[in-house]
Each structure stands twice: as structure tokens, then as C-alpha cells.
Amino acid sequence: MKKKKGLIILEVIGLLLALLWLAPFYLMIVNAFKTKKGIFSDVIGLPEEATFENFKEAFVDLNFMNSLFNSLLITIISVLIIIFFSAMAAYALQRNSSKLSKTLLLVFVAAMLIPFQSVMIPLISIFGNVEMLNRAGLIFMYLGFGCSLSIFLYHGSLAGISKSLDEAAIIDGANRLQIFWHIIFPILKPISITVAILNVIWIWNDYLLPSLVLSGENETIPLRMFYFFGQYTKQWHLALAGLTLAIIPVIIFYFISQKHIIKGVVEGAVK
């Protein structure tokens, strides 16, 4: 009886937490269909008369197709490069038991604690005059800032893969590169999905770093969203409609790969 009551309490707490987590999405979607006057008159309630004009105007103001292309290009290339280099680095560190490998792993873990704001000004002052510092430069920076967590997750997952697989492949004549790409990397699929999810959400929504690097036709969706918030007026109805459009690609990606997320997090954090 006590166990049943405990489960009921946990279910109620879980439901309340779910409602709390979903509240911002509810406010965003509901207010995206309201006029500017309707938002300020009733923020929480449903729209009296739903309008799609906000989405049409936001689509034009955001230059949505161009901004979407930039966001997709930067996000996809950055995530693929992070996965590519992080997996290989973690494999090299995990399979090498020397003190240098352990020290390098500690360096990567320690780098996770360094906030971007602390290196923002030196980074831009050093690379600010480099002509390539646009989309290519931004991708290079994402590689640097995203590798630490990715290497940590891959390293934890690799600890659960027996070294006997490597030894058997070496006996069959495979070199290290062949062992990694044909044997080890396919086994790392769950953690690779997790790494991709974490970095997609971060890079897709990032505003600060692109605002220091990108301009003009290279701007991503978060940068274009800034134009709805002027000095004297804030167009919340258009901003919320734009946000609704912006999160659709991430939600689609999340639902496609969601079955791998929990498994990958457990492998990377526990093992």
C-alpha cells in the first residue's frame, strides 16, 4: 500500500514537472497566432481569432529560407566535424593507457568548465581580422568549443568496448584506422546520436558566437530573430511566430533519433 502511494506521488510530481516544462512551448505556440494587441490583453488564454499573418510576415522578415540554409549548413557541418574528430580523439586516449593520455583527458574535462564569455574578447581580437572568419571560421570555433564534452562522452562509452576486438582485428591484418571505422565506430552509434543531439541543440540556438562572427547574408535564424526587438518596440507576435518556425527542424531531428538518446547518455556517463 505504501509503495502504491509512493508511485502515485511520483506520478503526480512527474506530471507537474512535465506541465512546467511544456508551459513555455504552450505560451510560444498560442501567442504566435495572436495579434500584438491580443498578446498584451491575454497572454495565457487561447486566441479569440487565430491568424496566420504572423507566420507570413515573420517568414519574410527573417528571410527565412536563406537564414534556414545558413543555420542548417553551419549546424550539420559543425556536428559532423565534432563527431569525426571527437570519436577518433577519444579512441586514441582510451586505448592508450599512458600518463599523457590521462592528462590530456583531464585537460578536455577541465575545458568543459571554462565559459565562452571568458575567452570571447581574446578570441575575436586574435581572429577578428581574418577574412575567412565567417561561416568557415564559425565552424572551426564550434569544433574547439564542442570537442571537450563530446570526447568525454565517447571516452566513457569506449570504456565498455573490449580491447579484444582490436586485438582480433589486428591479427586479421587490419590497421588502426580500419579497426576504428569498420569495427569500433559502428558500435558507437548510440553515443554518436547523443553527441549529435546535444551539439545540434546548442549550435542551432546559439546567438552569442555567431553575432560576433557572422553578418549580412550569412546570418543564422537566431541572429535574424534579433530584428524583432528594437530600441522602442518589441514585435512579440512576429518573434513568437518566427521561433515556432525555427524549432520545427530541431523537433523533427529529435523525434527521428529519440530512441538512441537515453541509451547513449547512459553509456557515456555511467560506463
mmCIF file with all atom_site columns, C-alpha atoms in Angstrom, residues 71-259:
data_model
loop_
_atom_site.group_PDB
_atom_site.id
_atom_site.type_symbol
_atom_site.label_atom_id
_atom_site.label_alt_id
_atom_site.label_comp_id
_atom_site.label_asym_id
_atom_site.label_entity_id
_atom_site.label_seq_id
_atom_site.pdbx_PDB_ins_code
_atom_site.Cartn_x
_atom_site.Cartn_y
_atom_site.Cartn_z
_atom_site.occupancy
_atom_site.B_iso_or_equiv
_atom_site.pdbx_formal_charge
_atom_site.auth_seq_id
_atom_site.auth_comp_id
_atom_site.auth_asym_id
_atom_site.auth_atom_id
_atom_site.pdbx_PDB_model_num
ATOM 1   C CA . SER A 1 71  ? 21.651 27.504  -39.845 1.00 0.00 ? 71  SER A CA 1
ATOM 2   C CA . LEU A 1 72  ? 21.412 24.063  -41.453 1.00 0.00 ? 72  LEU A CA 1
ATOM 3   C CA . LEU A 1 73  ? 24.783 24.391  -43.190 1.00 0.00 ? 73  LEU A CA 1
ATOM 4   C CA . ILE A 1 74  ? 26.640 25.548  -40.073 1.00 0.00 ? 74  ILE A CA 1
ATOM 5   C CA . THR A 1 75  ? 24.899 23.081  -37.756 1.00 0.00 ? 75  THR A CA 1
ATOM 6   C CA . ILE A 1 76  ? 25.262 19.988  -39.939 1.00 0.00 ? 76  ILE A CA 1
ATOM 7   C CA . ILE A 1 77  ? 28.899 20.566  -40.888 1.00 0.00 ? 77  ILE A CA 1
ATOM 8   C CA . SER A 1 78  ? 29.864 21.534  -37.328 1.00 0.00 ? 78  SER A CA 1
ATOM 9   C CA . VAL A 1 79  ? 28.200 18.472  -35.805 1.00 0.00 ? 79  VAL A CA 1
ATOM 10  C CA . LEU A 1 80  ? 29.720 16.077  -38.350 1.00 0.00 ? 80  LEU A CA 1
ATOM 11  C CA . ILE A 1 81  ? 33.203 17.504  -37.788 1.00 0.00 ? 81  ILE A CA 1
ATOM 12  C CA . ILE A 1 82  ? 32.781 17.375  -33.988 1.00 0.00 ? 82  ILE A CA 1
ATOM 13  C CA . ILE A 1 83  ? 31.689 13.723  -34.165 1.00 0.00 ? 83  ILE A CA 1
ATOM 14  C CA . PHE A 1 84  ? 34.505 12.846  -36.584 1.00 0.00 ? 84  PHE A CA 1
ATOM 15  C CA . PHE A 1 85  ? 37.357 14.340  -34.556 1.00 0.00 ? 85  PHE A CA 1
ATOM 16  C CA . SER A 1 86  ? 35.954 13.672  -31.076 1.00 0.00 ? 86  SER A CA 1
ATOM 17  C CA . ALA A 1 87  ? 35.392 9.977   -31.722 1.00 0.00 ? 87  ALA A CA 1
ATOM 18  C CA . MET A 1 88  ? 38.918 9.493   -33.053 1.00 0.00 ? 88  MET A CA 1
ATOM 19  C CA . ALA A 1 89  ? 40.472 11.522  -30.219 1.00 0.00 ? 89  ALA A CA 1
ATOM 20  C CA . ALA A 1 90  ? 38.523 9.606   -27.571 1.00 0.00 ? 90  ALA A CA 1
ATOM 21  C CA . TYR A 1 91  ? 39.522 6.284   -29.163 1.00 0.00 ? 91  TYR A CA 1
ATOM 22  C CA . ALA A 1 92  ? 43.191 7.252   -29.119 1.00 0.00 ? 92  ALA A CA 1
ATOM 23  C CA . LEU A 1 93  ? 43.004 8.434   -25.496 1.00 0.00 ? 93  LEU A CA 1
ATOM 24  C CA . GLN A 1 94  ? 41.037 5.432   -24.248 1.00 0.00 ? 94  GLN A CA 1
ATOM 25  C CA . ARG A 1 95  ? 43.153 2.793   -25.945 1.00 0.00 ? 95  ARG A CA 1
ATOM 26  C CA . ASN A 1 96  ? 46.396 4.408   -24.754 1.00 0.00 ? 96  ASN A CA 1
ATOM 27  C CA . SER A 1 97  ? 46.925 3.935   -21.012 1.00 0.00 ? 97  SER A CA 1
ATOM 28  C CA . SER A 1 98  ? 49.911 6.272   -20.669 1.00 0.00 ? 98  SER A CA 1
ATOM 29  C CA . LYS A 1 99  ? 50.032 9.181   -18.219 1.00 0.00 ? 99  LYS A CA 1
ATOM 30  C CA . LEU A 1 100 ? 49.982 11.621  -21.136 1.00 0.00 ? 100 LEU A CA 1
ATOM 31  C CA . SER A 1 101 ? 46.613 10.248  -22.317 1.00 0.00 ? 101 SER A CA 1
ATOM 32  C CA . LYS A 1 102 ? 45.127 10.567  -18.841 1.00 0.00 ? 102 LYS A CA 1
ATOM 33  C CA . THR A 1 103 ? 46.472 14.113  -18.548 1.00 0.00 ? 103 THR A CA 1
ATOM 34  C CA . LEU A 1 104 ? 45.013 15.085  -21.926 1.00 0.00 ? 104 LEU A CA 1
ATOM 35  C CA . LEU A 1 105 ? 41.629 13.671  -20.914 1.00 0.00 ? 105 LEU A CA 1
ATOM 36  C CA . LEU A 1 106 ? 41.711 15.753  -17.729 1.00 0.00 ? 106 LEU A CA 1
ATOM 37  C CA . VAL A 1 107 ? 42.536 18.816  -19.829 1.00 0.00 ? 107 VAL A CA 1
ATOM 38  C CA . PHE A 1 108 ? 39.487 18.196  -22.033 1.00 0.00 ? 108 PHE A CA 1
ATOM 39  C CA . VAL A 1 109 ? 37.267 17.665  -18.985 1.00 0.00 ? 109 VAL A CA 1
ATOM 40  C CA . ALA A 1 110 ? 38.617 20.842  -17.369 1.00 0.00 ? 110 ALA A CA 1
ATOM 41  C CA . ALA A 1 111 ? 37.949 22.770  -20.594 1.00 0.00 ? 111 ALA A CA 1
ATOM 42  C CA . MET A 1 112 ? 34.223 22.000  -20.153 1.00 0.00 ? 112 MET A CA 1
ATOM 43  C CA . LEU A 1 113 ? 34.239 24.300  -17.109 1.00 0.00 ? 113 LEU A CA 1
ATOM 44  C CA . ILE A 1 114 ? 35.565 27.337  -18.998 1.00 0.00 ? 114 ILE A CA 1
ATOM 45  C CA . PRO A 1 115 ? 32.699 29.660  -20.015 1.00 0.00 ? 115 PRO A CA 1
ATOM 46  C CA . PHE A 1 116 ? 32.769 31.074  -23.520 1.00 0.00 ? 116 PHE A CA 1
ATOM 47  C CA . GLN A 1 117 ? 32.427 34.627  -22.210 1.00 0.00 ? 117 GLN A CA 1
ATOM 48  C CA . SER A 1 118 ? 35.855 34.396  -20.556 1.00 0.00 ? 118 SER A CA 1
ATOM 49  C CA . VAL A 1 119 ? 37.613 33.784  -23.892 1.00 0.00 ? 119 VAL A CA 1
ATOM 50  C CA . MET A 1 120 ? 35.238 35.760  -26.119 1.00 0.00 ? 120 MET A CA 1
ATOM 51  C CA . ILE A 1 121 ? 37.210 39.013  -26.308 1.00 0.00 ? 121 ILE A CA 1
ATOM 52  C CA . PRO A 1 122 ? 40.680 37.413  -26.791 1.00 0.00 ? 122 PRO A CA 1
ATOM 53  C CA . LEU A 1 123 ? 39.260 35.061  -29.421 1.00 0.00 ? 123 LEU A CA 1
ATOM 54  C CA . ILE A 1 124 ? 37.726 37.825  -31.504 1.00 0.00 ? 124 ILE A CA 1
ATOM 55  C CA . SER A 1 125 ? 40.724 40.146  -31.040 1.00 0.00 ? 125 SER A CA 1
ATOM 56  C CA . ILE A 1 126 ? 43.031 37.445  -32.408 1.00 0.00 ? 126 ILE A CA 1
ATOM 57  C CA . PHE A 1 127 ? 40.862 36.232  -35.284 1.00 0.00 ? 127 PHE A CA 1
ATOM 58  C CA . GLY A 1 128 ? 38.833 39.396  -35.902 1.00 0.00 ? 128 GLY A CA 1
ATOM 59  C CA . ASN A 1 129 ? 40.816 40.449  -38.970 1.00 0.00 ? 129 ASN A CA 1
ATOM 60  C CA . VAL A 1 130 ? 40.936 37.015  -40.598 1.00 0.00 ? 130 VAL A CA 1
ATOM 61  C CA . GLU A 1 131 ? 38.995 37.114  -43.871 1.00 0.00 ? 131 GLU A CA 1
ATOM 62  C CA . MET A 1 132 ? 37.828 33.500  -43.575 1.00 0.00 ? 132 MET A CA 1
ATOM 63  C CA . LEU A 1 133 ? 36.206 34.267  -40.224 1.00 0.00 ? 133 LEU A CA 1
ATOM 64  C CA . ASN A 1 134 ? 32.668 33.850  -41.432 1.00 0.00 ? 134 ASN A CA 1
ATOM 65  C CA . ARG A 1 135 ? 30.821 30.565  -41.710 1.00 0.00 ? 135 ARG A CA 1
ATOM 66  C CA . ALA A 1 136 ? 34.049 28.542  -42.054 1.00 0.00 ? 136 ALA A CA 1
ATOM 67  C CA . GLY A 1 137 ? 35.616 30.316  -39.100 1.00 0.00 ? 137 GLY A CA 1
ATOM 68  C CA . LEU A 1 138 ? 32.489 29.817  -37.006 1.00 0.00 ? 138 LEU A CA 1
ATOM 69  C CA . ILE A 1 139 ? 32.507 26.078  -37.749 1.00 0.00 ? 139 ILE A CA 1
ATOM 70  C CA . PHE A 1 140 ? 36.164 25.926  -36.694 1.00 0.00 ? 140 PHE A CA 1
ATOM 71  C CA . MET A 1 141 ? 35.293 27.638  -33.395 1.00 0.00 ? 141 MET A CA 1
ATOM 72  C CA . TYR A 1 142 ? 32.417 25.259  -32.757 1.00 0.00 ? 142 TYR A CA 1
ATOM 73  C CA . LEU A 1 143 ? 34.844 22.381  -33.198 1.00 0.00 ? 143 LEU A CA 1
ATOM 74  C CA . GLY A 1 144 ? 37.046 23.821  -30.472 1.00 0.00 ? 144 GLY A CA 1
ATOM 75  C CA . PHE A 1 145 ? 34.227 24.549  -28.034 1.00 0.00 ? 145 PHE A CA 1
ATOM 76  C CA . GLY A 1 146 ? 32.263 21.355  -28.700 1.00 0.00 ? 146 GLY A CA 1
ATOM 77  C CA . CYS A 1 147 ? 35.003 18.721  -28.579 1.00 0.00 ? 147 CYS A CA 1
ATOM 78  C CA . SER A 1 148 ? 35.527 18.610  -24.808 1.00 0.00 ? 148 SER A CA 1
ATOM 79  C CA . LEU A 1 149 ? 32.087 17.277  -23.858 1.00 0.00 ? 149 LEU A CA 1
ATOM 80  C CA . SER A 1 150 ? 31.969 15.035  -26.938 1.00 0.00 ? 150 SER A CA 1
ATOM 81  C CA . ILE A 1 151 ? 35.341 13.448  -26.169 1.00 0.00 ? 151 ILE A CA 1
ATOM 82  C CA . PHE A 1 152 ? 34.256 12.889  -22.566 1.00 0.00 ? 152 PHE A CA 1
ATOM 83  C CA . LEU A 1 153 ? 31.087 11.074  -23.679 1.00 0.00 ? 153 LEU A CA 1
ATOM 84  C CA . TYR A 1 154 ? 32.886 8.988   -26.303 1.00 0.00 ? 154 TYR A CA 1
ATOM 85  C CA . HIS A 1 155 ? 35.656 8.079   -23.838 1.00 0.00 ? 155 HIS A CA 1
ATOM 86  C CA . GLY A 1 156 ? 33.107 6.777   -21.328 1.00 0.00 ? 156 GLY A CA 1
ATOM 87  C CA . SER A 1 157 ? 31.362 4.724   -23.993 1.00 0.00 ? 157 SER A CA 1
ATOM 88  C CA . LEU A 1 158 ? 34.619 3.273   -25.333 1.00 0.00 ? 158 LEU A CA 1
ATOM 89  C CA . ALA A 1 159 ? 35.490 2.011   -21.848 1.00 0.00 ? 159 ALA A CA 1
ATOM 90  C CA . GLY A 1 160 ? 32.710 -0.543  -22.251 1.00 0.00 ? 160 GLY A CA 1
ATOM 91  C CA . ILE A 1 161 ? 34.076 -1.910  -25.559 1.00 0.00 ? 161 ILE A CA 1
ATOM 92  C CA . SER A 1 162 ? 36.541 -4.748  -25.070 1.00 0.00 ? 162 SER A CA 1
ATOM 93  C CA . LYS A 1 163 ? 40.065 -4.321  -26.410 1.00 0.00 ? 163 LYS A CA 1
ATOM 94  C CA . SER A 1 164 ? 39.899 -7.923  -27.623 1.00 0.00 ? 164 SER A CA 1
ATOM 95  C CA . LEU A 1 165 ? 38.011 -6.637  -30.672 1.00 0.00 ? 165 LEU A CA 1
ATOM 96  C CA . ASP A 1 166 ? 41.031 -4.516  -31.585 1.00 0.00 ? 166 ASP A CA 1
ATOM 97  C CA . GLU A 1 167 ? 43.414 -7.411  -30.992 1.00 0.00 ? 167 GLU A CA 1
ATOM 98  C CA . ALA A 1 168 ? 41.356 -9.803  -33.121 1.00 0.00 ? 168 ALA A CA 1
ATOM 99  C CA . ALA A 1 169 ? 41.230 -7.277  -35.963 1.00 0.00 ? 169 ALA A CA 1
ATOM 100 C CA . ILE A 1 170 ? 44.990 -6.701  -35.773 1.00 0.00 ? 170 ILE A CA 1
ATOM 101 C CA . ILE A 1 171 ? 45.569 -10.447 -36.060 1.00 0.00 ? 171 ILE A CA 1
ATOM 102 C CA . ASP A 1 172 ? 43.379 -10.417 -39.188 1.00 0.00 ? 172 ASP A CA 1
ATOM 103 C CA . GLY A 1 173 ? 45.639 -7.726  -40.680 1.00 0.00 ? 173 GLY A CA 1
ATOM 104 C CA . ALA A 1 174 ? 43.608 -4.552  -40.077 1.00 0.00 ? 174 ALA A CA 1
ATOM 105 C CA . ASN A 1 175 ? 45.349 -1.297  -39.225 1.00 0.00 ? 175 ASN A CA 1
ATOM 106 C CA . ARG A 1 176 ? 44.217 1.138   -36.542 1.00 0.00 ? 176 ARG A CA 1
ATOM 107 C CA . LEU A 1 177 ? 42.199 3.298   -38.915 1.00 0.00 ? 177 LEU A CA 1
ATOM 108 C CA . GLN A 1 178 ? 40.361 0.282   -40.322 1.00 0.00 ? 178 GLN A CA 1
ATOM 109 C CA . ILE A 1 179 ? 39.681 -1.026  -36.818 1.00 0.00 ? 179 ILE A CA 1
ATOM 110 C CA . PHE A 1 180 ? 38.165 2.262   -35.759 1.00 0.00 ? 180 PHE A CA 1
ATOM 111 C CA . TRP A 1 181 ? 35.966 2.948   -38.784 1.00 0.00 ? 181 TRP A CA 1
ATOM 112 C CA . HIS A 1 182 ? 34.790 -0.605  -39.537 1.00 0.00 ? 182 HIS A CA 1
ATOM 113 C CA . ILE A 1 183 ? 34.517 -2.089  -36.036 1.00 0.00 ? 183 ILE A CA 1
ATOM 114 C CA . ILE A 1 184 ? 34.555 0.494   -33.239 1.00 0.00 ? 184 ILE A CA 1
ATOM 115 C CA . PHE A 1 185 ? 32.691 3.456   -34.760 1.00 0.00 ? 185 PHE A CA 1
ATOM 116 C CA . PRO A 1 186 ? 29.567 1.458   -35.767 1.00 0.00 ? 186 PRO A CA 1
ATOM 117 C CA . ILE A 1 187 ? 29.304 0.235   -32.152 1.00 0.00 ? 187 ILE A CA 1
ATOM 118 C CA . LEU A 1 188 ? 29.367 3.886   -31.024 1.00 0.00 ? 188 LEU A CA 1
ATOM 119 C CA . LYS A 1 189 ? 26.160 4.721   -32.915 1.00 0.00 ? 189 LYS A CA 1
ATOM 120 C CA . PRO A 1 190 ? 24.015 5.374   -29.784 1.00 0.00 ? 190 PRO A CA 1
ATOM 121 C CA . ILE A 1 191 ? 26.528 7.755   -28.214 1.00 0.00 ? 191 ILE A CA 1
ATOM 122 C CA . SER A 1 192 ? 27.104 9.405   -31.602 1.00 0.00 ? 192 SER A CA 1
ATOM 123 C CA . ILE A 1 193 ? 23.374 10.165  -31.782 1.00 0.00 ? 193 ILE A CA 1
ATOM 124 C CA . THR A 1 194 ? 23.541 11.636  -28.285 1.00 0.00 ? 194 THR A CA 1
ATOM 125 C CA . VAL A 1 195 ? 26.544 13.787  -29.181 1.00 0.00 ? 195 VAL A CA 1
ATOM 126 C CA . ALA A 1 196 ? 24.729 14.933  -32.313 1.00 0.00 ? 196 ALA A CA 1
ATOM 127 C CA . ILE A 1 197 ? 21.572 15.848  -30.363 1.00 0.00 ? 197 ILE A CA 1
ATOM 128 C CA . LEU A 1 198 ? 23.454 17.856  -27.731 1.00 0.00 ? 198 LEU A CA 1
ATOM 129 C CA . ASN A 1 199 ? 25.504 19.760  -30.289 1.00 0.00 ? 199 ASN A CA 1
ATOM 130 C CA . VAL A 1 200 ? 22.592 20.353  -32.685 1.00 0.00 ? 200 VAL A CA 1
ATOM 131 C CA . ILE A 1 201 ? 20.525 21.964  -29.927 1.00 0.00 ? 201 ILE A CA 1
ATOM 132 C CA . TRP A 1 202 ? 23.490 24.097  -28.810 1.00 0.00 ? 202 TRP A CA 1
ATOM 133 C CA . ILE A 1 203 ? 24.664 25.229  -32.247 1.00 0.00 ? 203 ILE A CA 1
ATOM 134 C CA . TRP A 1 204 ? 21.177 25.723  -33.705 1.00 0.00 ? 204 TRP A CA 1
ATOM 135 C CA . ASN A 1 205 ? 20.122 28.022  -30.844 1.00 0.00 ? 205 ASN A CA 1
ATOM 136 C CA . ASP A 1 206 ? 23.450 29.805  -30.345 1.00 0.00 ? 206 ASP A CA 1
ATOM 137 C CA . TYR A 1 207 ? 23.319 33.568  -30.660 1.00 0.00 ? 207 TYR A CA 1
ATOM 138 C CA . LEU A 1 208 ? 26.408 35.000  -28.977 1.00 0.00 ? 208 LEU A CA 1
ATOM 139 C CA . LEU A 1 209 ? 29.215 33.444  -31.046 1.00 0.00 ? 209 LEU A CA 1
ATOM 140 C CA . PRO A 1 210 ? 27.514 33.923  -34.458 1.00 0.00 ? 210 PRO A CA 1
ATOM 141 C CA . SER A 1 211 ? 26.739 37.540  -33.514 1.00 0.00 ? 211 SER A CA 1
ATOM 142 C CA . LEU A 1 212 ? 30.496 38.152  -33.212 1.00 0.00 ? 212 LEU A CA 1
ATOM 143 C CA . VAL A 1 213 ? 31.385 36.398  -36.452 1.00 0.00 ? 213 VAL A CA 1
ATOM 144 C CA . LEU A 1 214 ? 28.535 36.462  -38.974 1.00 0.00 ? 214 LEU A CA 1
ATOM 145 C CA . SER A 1 215 ? 26.913 39.347  -40.825 1.00 0.00 ? 215 SER A CA 1
ATOM 146 C CA . GLY A 1 216 ? 24.746 40.099  -43.847 1.00 0.00 ? 216 GLY A CA 1
ATOM 147 C CA . GLU A 1 217 ? 23.587 37.129  -45.913 1.00 0.00 ? 217 GLU A CA 1
ATOM 148 C CA . ASN A 1 218 ? 25.436 34.674  -43.658 1.00 0.00 ? 218 ASN A CA 1
ATOM 149 C CA . GLU A 1 219 ? 23.234 35.314  -40.608 1.00 0.00 ? 219 GLU A CA 1
ATOM 150 C CA . THR A 1 220 ? 21.500 32.383  -38.940 1.00 0.00 ? 220 THR A CA 1
ATOM 151 C CA . ILE A 1 221 ? 17.921 32.272  -37.633 1.00 0.00 ? 221 ILE A CA 1
ATOM 152 C CA . PRO A 1 222 ? 18.785 33.353  -34.045 1.00 0.00 ? 222 PRO A CA 1
ATOM 153 C CA . LEU A 1 223 ? 20.579 36.422  -35.420 1.00 0.00 ? 223 LEU A CA 1
ATOM 154 C CA . ARG A 1 224 ? 17.661 37.358  -37.648 1.00 0.00 ? 224 ARG A CA 1
ATOM 155 C CA . MET A 1 225 ? 15.292 36.998  -34.688 1.00 0.00 ? 225 MET A CA 1
ATOM 156 C CA . PHE A 1 226 ? 17.029 39.969  -33.073 1.00 0.00 ? 226 PHE A CA 1
ATOM 157 C CA . TYR A 1 227 ? 15.452 42.312  -35.623 1.00 0.00 ? 227 TYR A CA 1
ATOM 158 C CA . PHE A 1 228 ? 12.046 41.858  -34.000 1.00 0.00 ? 228 PHE A CA 1
ATOM 159 C CA . PHE A 1 229 ? 13.328 43.579  -30.855 1.00 0.00 ? 229 PHE A CA 1
ATOM 160 C CA . GLY A 1 230 ? 14.079 47.245  -31.499 1.00 0.00 ? 230 GLY A CA 1
ATOM 161 C CA . GLN A 1 231 ? 15.022 50.038  -29.121 1.00 0.00 ? 231 GLN A CA 1
ATOM 162 C CA . TYR A 1 232 ? 11.492 51.402  -28.838 1.00 0.00 ? 232 TYR A CA 1
ATOM 163 C CA . THR A 1 233 ? 9.265  48.473  -29.791 1.00 0.00 ? 233 THR A CA 1
ATOM 164 C CA . LYS A 1 234 ? 9.173  44.687  -29.468 1.00 0.00 ? 234 LYS A CA 1
ATOM 165 C CA . GLN A 1 235 ? 7.194  42.693  -32.005 1.00 0.00 ? 235 GLN A CA 1
ATOM 166 C CA . TRP A 1 236 ? 6.366  39.698  -29.831 1.00 0.00 ? 236 TRP A CA 1
ATOM 167 C CA . HIS A 1 237 ? 3.733  38.331  -32.190 1.00 0.00 ? 237 HIS A CA 1
ATOM 168 C CA . LEU A 1 238 ? 6.265  38.084  -35.028 1.00 0.00 ? 238 LEU A CA 1
ATOM 169 C CA . ALA A 1 239 ? 9.076  36.871  -32.779 1.00 0.00 ? 239 ALA A CA 1
ATOM 170 C CA . LEU A 1 240 ? 6.996  34.017  -31.385 1.00 0.00 ? 240 LEU A CA 1
ATOM 171 C CA . ALA A 1 241 ? 5.838  33.035  -34.860 1.00 0.00 ? 241 ALA A CA 1
ATOM 172 C CA . GLY A 1 242 ? 9.475  33.054  -36.004 1.00 0.00 ? 242 GLY A CA 1
ATOM 173 C CA . LEU A 1 243 ? 10.523 30.936  -33.009 1.00 0.00 ? 243 LEU A CA 1
ATOM 174 C CA . THR A 1 244 ? 7.802  28.424  -33.818 1.00 0.00 ? 244 THR A CA 1
ATOM 175 C CA . LEU A 1 245 ? 9.154  28.111  -37.354 1.00 0.00 ? 245 LEU A CA 1
ATOM 176 C CA . ALA A 1 246 ? 12.741 27.898  -36.089 1.00 0.00 ? 246 ALA A CA 1
ATOM 177 C CA . ILE A 1 247 ? 12.230 24.975  -33.704 1.00 0.00 ? 247 ILE A CA 1
ATOM 178 C CA . ILE A 1 248 ? 10.484 22.731  -36.231 1.00 0.00 ? 248 ILE A CA 1
ATOM 179 C CA . PRO A 1 249 ? 13.712 21.292  -37.786 1.00 0.00 ? 249 PRO A CA 1
ATOM 180 C CA . VAL A 1 250 ? 15.183 20.512  -34.329 1.00 0.00 ? 250 VAL A CA 1
ATOM 181 C CA . ILE A 1 251 ? 11.970 18.826  -33.171 1.00 0.00 ? 251 ILE A CA 1
ATOM 182 C CA . ILE A 1 252 ? 11.874 16.679  -36.325 1.00 0.00 ? 252 ILE A CA 1
ATOM 183 C CA . PHE A 1 253 ? 15.515 15.664  -35.803 1.00 0.00 ? 253 PHE A CA 1
ATOM 184 C CA . TYR A 1 254 ? 14.845 14.885  -32.134 1.00 0.00 ? 254 TYR A CA 1
ATOM 185 C CA . PHE A 1 255 ? 11.847 12.623  -32.819 1.00 0.00 ? 255 PHE A CA 1
ATOM 186 C CA . ILE A 1 256 ? 13.719 10.745  -35.542 1.00 0.00 ? 256 ILE A CA 1
ATOM 187 C CA . SER A 1 257 ? 16.622 9.898   -33.216 1.00 0.00 ? 257 SER A CA 1
ATOM 188 C CA . GLN A 1 258 ? 14.973 9.901   -29.769 1.00 0.00 ? 258 GLN A CA 1
ATOM 189 C CA . LYS A 1 259 ? 15.225 6.110   -29.253 1.00 0.00 ? 259 LYS A CA 1
#
